[in-house]
Amino acid sequence: MLLRWSPYTLELRQPFTTATQSRTATPAMLVELEHEGLIGHGEASMPPYLGESEASATAFFTAAARLLAGRSDPFLLEDVLREIDSLAPGNTAAKAAIDIALHDWVGRRLGAPWHRLWGLDPARTPVTSFTLGIDTPEVVREKARAASEYRLLKVKLGRDSDRALISAIRSVSSTPLIVDANQGWTDREDALRQIEWLATQDVRLVEQPFARDRLEDTAWLRERSPLPLFADESCQRLSDVPRLAGVFDGINVKLMKCTGLREGRAMITVARALGLKVMLGCMTETSCAISAAAQLSPLVDWADLDGALLIRNDPFEGTRIVDGKVTLTDLPGIGIVRRSDVCQPSAVSR
Ligand code: MG
């Protein structure tokens, strides 16, 4: 198997602001896995706060390319991806890129999309939330109006102006909300009061109220909270899931955190067995990684798969959001085609 990669800068339609940072672009890597004349596509999206970069991904892909050059059967993806994972700790987005490309290759060779190979009903996909970044009340009102086609809006909280932000949205929109504190709350009594108020504003769930390791405080809050609490930063990989039962009501699975479809699907299975709800999330990503994640979406309760809608230079077409709902295609593999009108960088091969 031959691995190629190239850096790609995701240009954001609007600056993206959360409790801890703001940015206008996201570095990514596009990868191709070629075998027997067939190409599978993959992607690593690397928001800087997660610690991966073009340099770290290049180092990882160089080692992975050496390993893949010695493997001749992409269908053994369980073995191959376990070996890829063992190459180095971390590098979860780079690992996800290879996982996605390998799944894409296998699905293309079989002529079927992964949701079909897994036996999932494409009619059971969830609605997806659309994220409104932190901004002034005037701008947020405008963004909420412009997002009227979505049936669920997501708002990043964790600042003093949180209630003003929600009130601004509620002045122009009655669409249900989910909120993400991104670890931004510190006092548990304050957090409870905030959630009790949010529950009166048709907010449906709260993501990551406290810092990732504050599980005791989160369990305290969950016992009292009128809204379900979902783990994001507290839940990176499969091994994190068991300790979150009884602490959170659900988990947010993201391919870039958990190394891809293989482990993401296992996380959903384990979460279900533990009675946890599941949300499928994303970073800012092209339709490549979003369409890969969407293959799993009939298995989950909530989707937050708006990543490709937030960029202006998506080089792929795939899963679309129709009437606010994740809509799968019948295209094989992860279900994407390249767009001819967006320039592709030339890939590096080792
Ligand atoms: Mg989150």
Coordinates of C-alpha atoms and ligand atoms in Angstrom, one line a residue:
M1 CA 0.0 0.0 0.0
L2 CA 1.2 3.5 -0.9
L3 CA 0.5 6.5 1.3
R4 CA 0.6 10.1 0.0
W5 CA -0.1 13.3 1.9
S6 CA -0.2 17.0 1.5
P7 CA -0.9 20.0 3.9
Y8 CA -4.2 21.8 3.3
T9 CA -5.4 24.9 5.0
L10 CA -9.2 25.0 5.8
E11 CA -10.3 28.5 5.3
L12 CA -13.1 29.4 7.7
R13 CA -16.2 31.3 6.5
Q14 CA -16.2 33.2 9.8
P15 CA -13.7 33.5 12.6
F16 CA -14.4 30.6 15.1
T17 CA -14.4 31.7 18.7
T18 CA -14.7 29.5 21.9
A19 CA -14.1 30.1 25.6
T20 CA -10.4 29.7 25.1
Q21 CA -9.4 30.8 21.5
S22 CA -10.3 32.3 18.2
R23 CA -9.0 31.6 14.7
T24 CA -9.7 32.0 10.9
A25 CA -8.1 28.9 9.5
T26 CA -7.5 25.3 10.5
P27 CA -4.4 23.4 9.3
A28 CA -5.2 20.0 7.9
M29 CA -3.5 17.1 6.0
L30 CA -5.2 15.3 3.1
V31 CA -4.0 11.8 2.5
E32 CA -4.4 9.2 -0.2
L33 CA -3.9 5.5 0.2
E34 CA -3.3 3.7 -3.1
H35 CA -3.3 0.0 -3.7
E36 CA -3.9 -1.9 -7.0
G37 CA -4.7 1.3 -8.8
L38 CA -7.5 2.3 -6.4
I39 CA -7.3 5.4 -4.2
G40 CA -8.9 5.9 -0.7
H41 CA -9.1 9.4 0.7
G42 CA -8.5 10.5 4.3
E43 CA -8.0 13.7 6.3
A44 CA -6.4 14.9 9.5
S45 CA -7.9 18.2 10.8
M46 CA -5.5 19.7 13.3
P47 CA -6.8 22.7 15.3
P48 CA -3.6 24.0 17.0
Y49 CA -4.9 23.6 20.6
L50 CA -4.9 19.8 20.2
G51 CA -1.2 19.7 19.6
E52 CA -0.8 18.2 16.2
S53 CA 0.8 20.1 13.3
E54 CA 2.0 19.7 9.7
A55 CA 5.4 18.7 11.2
S56 CA 4.1 16.1 13.6
A57 CA 1.7 14.6 11.0
T58 CA 4.5 14.5 8.4
A59 CA 6.7 12.6 10.8
F60 CA 3.9 10.2 11.6
F61 CA 2.9 9.6 8.0
T62 CA 6.5 8.9 7.1
A63 CA 6.7 6.1 9.6
A64 CA 3.2 4.9 8.6
A65 CA 4.1 4.9 4.9
R66 CA 7.0 2.6 5.7
L67 CA 4.7 0.2 7.6
L68 CA 2.0 0.3 4.9
A69 CA 4.6 -0.4 2.1
G70 CA 5.1 -3.8 3.7
R71 CA 1.3 -4.6 3.9
S72 CA -0.5 -5.9 0.9
D73 CA -4.0 -6.5 2.1
P74 CA -6.1 -3.5 3.0
F75 CA -9.0 -5.7 4.1
L76 CA -7.0 -6.6 7.2
L77 CA -7.8 -3.2 8.5
E78 CA -8.1 -4.4 12.1
D79 CA -4.5 -5.6 12.1
V80 CA -3.2 -2.7 10.1
L81 CA -4.9 0.0 12.1
R82 CA -3.7 -1.6 15.4
E83 CA -0.2 -1.5 14.1
I84 CA -0.6 2.1 13.0
D85 CA -1.9 3.0 16.4
S86 CA 1.2 1.4 18.1
L87 CA 3.7 3.4 16.0
A88 CA 3.6 6.3 18.4
P89 CA 1.4 7.7 21.2
G90 CA -0.9 10.6 20.4
N91 CA -1.1 11.7 16.7
T92 CA -4.8 10.9 16.8
A93 CA -5.8 13.1 13.8
A94 CA -2.9 11.6 11.7
K95 CA -4.1 8.1 12.7
A96 CA -7.7 9.1 11.8
A97 CA -6.5 10.2 8.4
I98 CA -5.1 6.7 7.7
D99 CA -8.1 5.0 9.2
I100 CA -10.5 7.0 7.0
A101 CA -8.4 6.4 3.8
L102 CA -8.2 2.7 4.5
H103 CA -12.0 2.4 5.1
D104 CA -12.6 4.5 1.9
W105 CA -10.3 2.1 -0.1
V106 CA -12.1 -1.0 1.2
G107 CA -15.6 0.4 0.6
R108 CA -14.7 1.5 -2.9
R109 CA -13.2 -1.9 -3.7
L110 CA -16.5 -3.6 -2.4
G111 CA -18.6 -0.9 -4.2
A112 CA -20.6 -0.1 -1.0
P113 CA -20.7 2.7 1.5
W114 CA -19.7 1.8 5.1
H115 CA -23.2 2.5 6.5
R116 CA -24.4 -0.4 4.3
L117 CA -21.5 -2.7 5.2
W118 CA -22.3 -2.1 8.9
G119 CA -26.0 -2.8 8.2
L120 CA -27.2 0.7 9.2
D121 CA -30.4 2.3 7.9
P122 CA -29.6 5.6 6.1
A123 CA -33.1 6.8 7.0
R124 CA -32.1 6.8 10.7
T125 CA -29.6 9.6 10.5
P126 CA -30.0 12.4 13.2
V127 CA -30.5 16.1 12.6
T128 CA -27.2 18.0 13.0
S129 CA -26.6 21.0 15.1
F130 CA -25.1 24.1 13.5
T131 CA -22.6 26.0 15.6
L132 CA -22.9 29.8 16.3
G133 CA -19.5 31.1 17.5
I134 CA -19.2 33.5 20.4
D135 CA -19.8 37.1 19.2
T136 CA -21.5 40.3 20.0
P137 CA -25.3 40.0 20.5
E138 CA -26.0 41.9 17.2
V139 CA -23.8 39.5 15.2
V140 CA -25.2 36.4 17.0
R141 CA -28.7 37.5 16.2
E142 CA -27.8 37.8 12.6
K143 CA -26.1 34.4 12.6
A144 CA -29.1 32.8 14.3
R145 CA -31.4 34.3 11.6
A146 CA -29.2 33.0 8.8
A147 CA -29.2 29.5 10.3
S148 CA -33.0 29.1 10.1
E149 CA -32.7 26.0 8.0
Y150 CA -31.2 24.0 10.9
R151 CA -33.3 22.3 13.5
L152 CA -30.7 22.4 16.2
L153 CA -28.2 25.2 17.0
K154 CA -25.1 24.8 19.1
V155 CA -23.7 27.7 21.1
K156 CA -20.3 27.9 22.7
L157 CA -20.5 29.2 26.3
G158 CA -18.1 29.8 29.1
R159 CA -18.0 33.6 29.3
D160 CA -19.7 36.2 31.5
S161 CA -21.9 37.1 28.6
D162 CA -23.5 33.7 28.3
R163 CA -27.0 34.7 29.2
A164 CA -26.9 37.7 27.0
L165 CA -25.8 35.5 24.1
I166 CA -28.7 33.0 24.6
S167 CA -31.2 35.8 25.0
A168 CA -30.0 37.4 21.8
I169 CA -30.6 34.1 20.0
R170 CA -34.0 33.6 21.6
S171 CA -35.0 37.1 20.5
V172 CA -34.9 35.9 16.8
S173 CA -35.1 32.1 16.9
S174 CA -37.0 29.3 18.7
T175 CA -34.8 26.5 17.3
P176 CA -33.8 24.1 20.1
L177 CA -30.2 24.7 21.4
I178 CA -27.4 22.6 22.7
V179 CA -24.6 24.4 24.6
D180 CA -20.9 23.7 25.0
A181 CA -19.1 25.2 27.9
N182 CA -15.7 23.8 26.6
Q183 CA -14.5 23.3 30.3
G184 CA -15.2 27.0 30.9
W185 CA -17.2 26.7 34.1
T186 CA -15.5 26.6 37.5
D187 CA -18.0 26.8 40.3
R188 CA -20.4 24.0 40.6
E189 CA -23.2 25.9 42.3
D190 CA -23.0 28.6 39.6
A191 CA -23.0 25.9 36.9
L192 CA -26.2 24.4 38.3
R193 CA -27.9 27.7 38.4
Q194 CA -26.8 28.4 34.9
I195 CA -28.2 25.0 33.7
E196 CA -31.5 25.6 35.5
W197 CA -31.8 28.8 33.6
L198 CA -30.7 27.2 30.3
A199 CA -33.4 24.6 30.7
T200 CA -36.0 27.4 30.6
Q201 CA -34.6 28.5 27.2
D202 CA -35.2 25.2 25.3
V203 CA -31.6 24.1 25.7
R204 CA -31.5 20.3 25.2
L205 CA -28.1 19.3 26.5
V206 CA -24.8 20.7 28.0
E207 CA -21.4 19.7 26.7
Q208 CA -18.3 19.6 29.0
P209 CA -19.2 22.0 31.8
F210 CA -16.0 21.6 33.8
A211 CA -12.3 20.9 33.2
R212 CA -11.8 17.4 31.8
D213 CA -10.5 15.8 35.0
R214 CA -13.1 17.2 37.3
L215 CA -15.2 14.1 37.2
E216 CA -16.4 14.3 40.8
D217 CA -17.8 17.8 40.3
T218 CA -19.4 16.7 37.1
A219 CA -21.1 13.7 38.8
W220 CA -22.4 16.1 41.5
L221 CA -23.8 18.4 38.8
R222 CA -25.3 15.5 36.9
E223 CA -27.3 14.4 39.9
R224 CA -28.9 17.8 40.1
S225 CA -29.0 19.0 36.5
P226 CA -32.3 19.2 34.7
L227 CA -30.4 18.8 31.4
P228 CA -28.2 15.9 30.3
L229 CA -24.4 16.4 30.4
F230 CA -22.2 15.2 27.6
A231 CA -18.4 14.6 27.7
D232 CA -16.2 16.0 25.0
E233 CA -12.7 17.0 26.4
S234 CA -13.1 14.3 29.1
C235 CA -13.7 11.6 26.4
Q236 CA -10.8 11.2 23.9
R237 CA -10.5 7.5 23.2
L238 CA -12.2 4.1 23.9
S239 CA -10.3 3.6 27.2
D240 CA -11.9 6.8 28.6
V241 CA -15.5 5.6 28.1
P242 CA -16.0 3.2 31.1
R243 CA -15.1 5.8 33.8
L244 CA -17.6 8.3 32.4
A245 CA -20.6 6.1 33.1
G246 CA -22.4 7.7 36.1
V247 CA -20.5 10.9 35.6
F248 CA -22.0 12.1 32.3
D249 CA -25.2 11.2 30.5
G250 CA -23.5 10.8 27.1
I251 CA -20.2 11.2 25.2
N252 CA -19.2 13.1 22.1
V253 CA -17.3 10.9 19.7
K254 CA -15.0 12.7 17.2
L255 CA -12.9 10.8 14.7
M256 CA -9.9 13.3 15.1
K257 CA -9.7 12.5 18.8
C258 CA -10.3 8.7 18.7
T259 CA -8.1 7.7 15.7
G260 CA -11.0 7.1 13.3
L261 CA -13.9 4.9 12.3
R262 CA -12.6 1.7 13.8
E263 CA -12.3 3.0 17.3
G264 CA -15.2 5.4 17.0
R265 CA -17.6 2.6 16.3
A266 CA -16.2 0.7 19.3
M267 CA -16.7 3.7 21.5
I268 CA -20.4 3.9 20.4
T269 CA -20.9 0.2 21.2
V270 CA -19.2 0.5 24.7
A271 CA -21.1 3.7 25.5
R272 CA -24.4 2.0 24.6
A273 CA -23.6 -1.0 26.8
L274 CA -22.9 1.4 29.7
G275 CA -26.2 3.2 29.2
L276 CA -24.6 6.4 27.8
K277 CA -26.1 8.5 25.0
V278 CA -23.9 9.3 22.0
M279 CA -23.2 12.4 20.0
L280 CA -21.1 12.4 16.9
G281 CA -19.0 15.5 16.7
C282 CA -16.2 17.0 14.5
M283 CA -13.6 19.7 14.1
T284 CA -13.6 22.1 11.2
E285 CA -13.1 19.4 8.5
T286 CA -13.7 18.9 4.8
S287 CA -16.5 16.7 3.5
C288 CA -13.9 13.9 3.6
A289 CA -13.8 13.4 7.4
I290 CA -17.4 14.6 7.8
S291 CA -18.7 12.0 5.4
A292 CA -16.7 9.3 7.1
A293 CA -18.2 10.2 10.5
A294 CA -21.6 10.4 8.9
Q295 CA -21.4 6.7 8.0
L296 CA -21.7 6.1 11.8
S297 CA -24.5 8.6 12.3
P298 CA -27.5 6.2 12.2
L299 CA -26.1 4.7 15.5
V300 CA -26.1 8.0 17.5
D301 CA -28.6 10.2 19.3
W302 CA -27.2 13.6 18.3
A303 CA -25.0 14.8 15.5
D304 CA -22.8 17.9 15.5
L305 CA -21.4 17.4 12.0
D306 CA -21.4 21.0 10.7
G307 CA -17.6 21.1 10.1
A308 CA -17.6 21.2 6.3
L309 CA -20.3 23.9 6.4
L310 CA -17.9 26.2 8.2
I311 CA -15.2 26.2 5.5
R312 CA -15.2 27.9 2.1
N313 CA -12.7 25.6 0.3
D314 CA -14.1 22.1 0.7
P315 CA -12.3 20.0 -2.0
F316 CA -14.8 17.2 -1.7
E317 CA -18.5 16.6 -2.0
G318 CA -20.2 14.0 0.1
T319 CA -22.7 13.9 3.0
R320 CA -25.0 16.9 2.8
I321 CA -27.2 18.5 5.4
V322 CA -30.8 18.5 4.0
D323 CA -33.5 20.1 6.0
G324 CA -31.1 20.1 9.0
K325 CA -30.6 16.3 8.8
V326 CA -27.4 14.3 8.0
T327 CA -28.1 12.8 4.5
L328 CA -26.0 9.9 3.4
T329 CA -25.2 9.1 -0.2
D330 CA -24.9 5.7 -2.0
L331 CA -21.4 6.5 -3.0
P332 CA -19.0 3.7 -2.0
G333 CA -16.4 3.9 0.8
I334 CA -16.9 7.0 2.9
G335 CA -19.2 8.4 0.2
I336 CA -17.2 11.3 -1.4
V337 CA -16.1 12.6 -4.7
R338 CA -13.6 15.3 -5.5
R339 CA -14.8 18.7 -6.6
S340 CA -13.2 19.8 -9.8
D341 CA -13.5 23.5 -9.0
V342 CA -11.4 23.5 -5.9
C343 CA -7.6 23.4 -6.4
Q344 CA -5.9 20.3 -5.0
P345 CA -2.4 20.6 -3.7
S346 CA 0.1 18.1 -5.1
A347 CA 0.6 15.2 -2.8
V348 CA 3.9 14.1 -1.3
S349 CA 4.8 10.5 -1.5
R350 CA 7.4 8.5 0.5
Ligands
MG1 MG -17.2 20.3 22.5

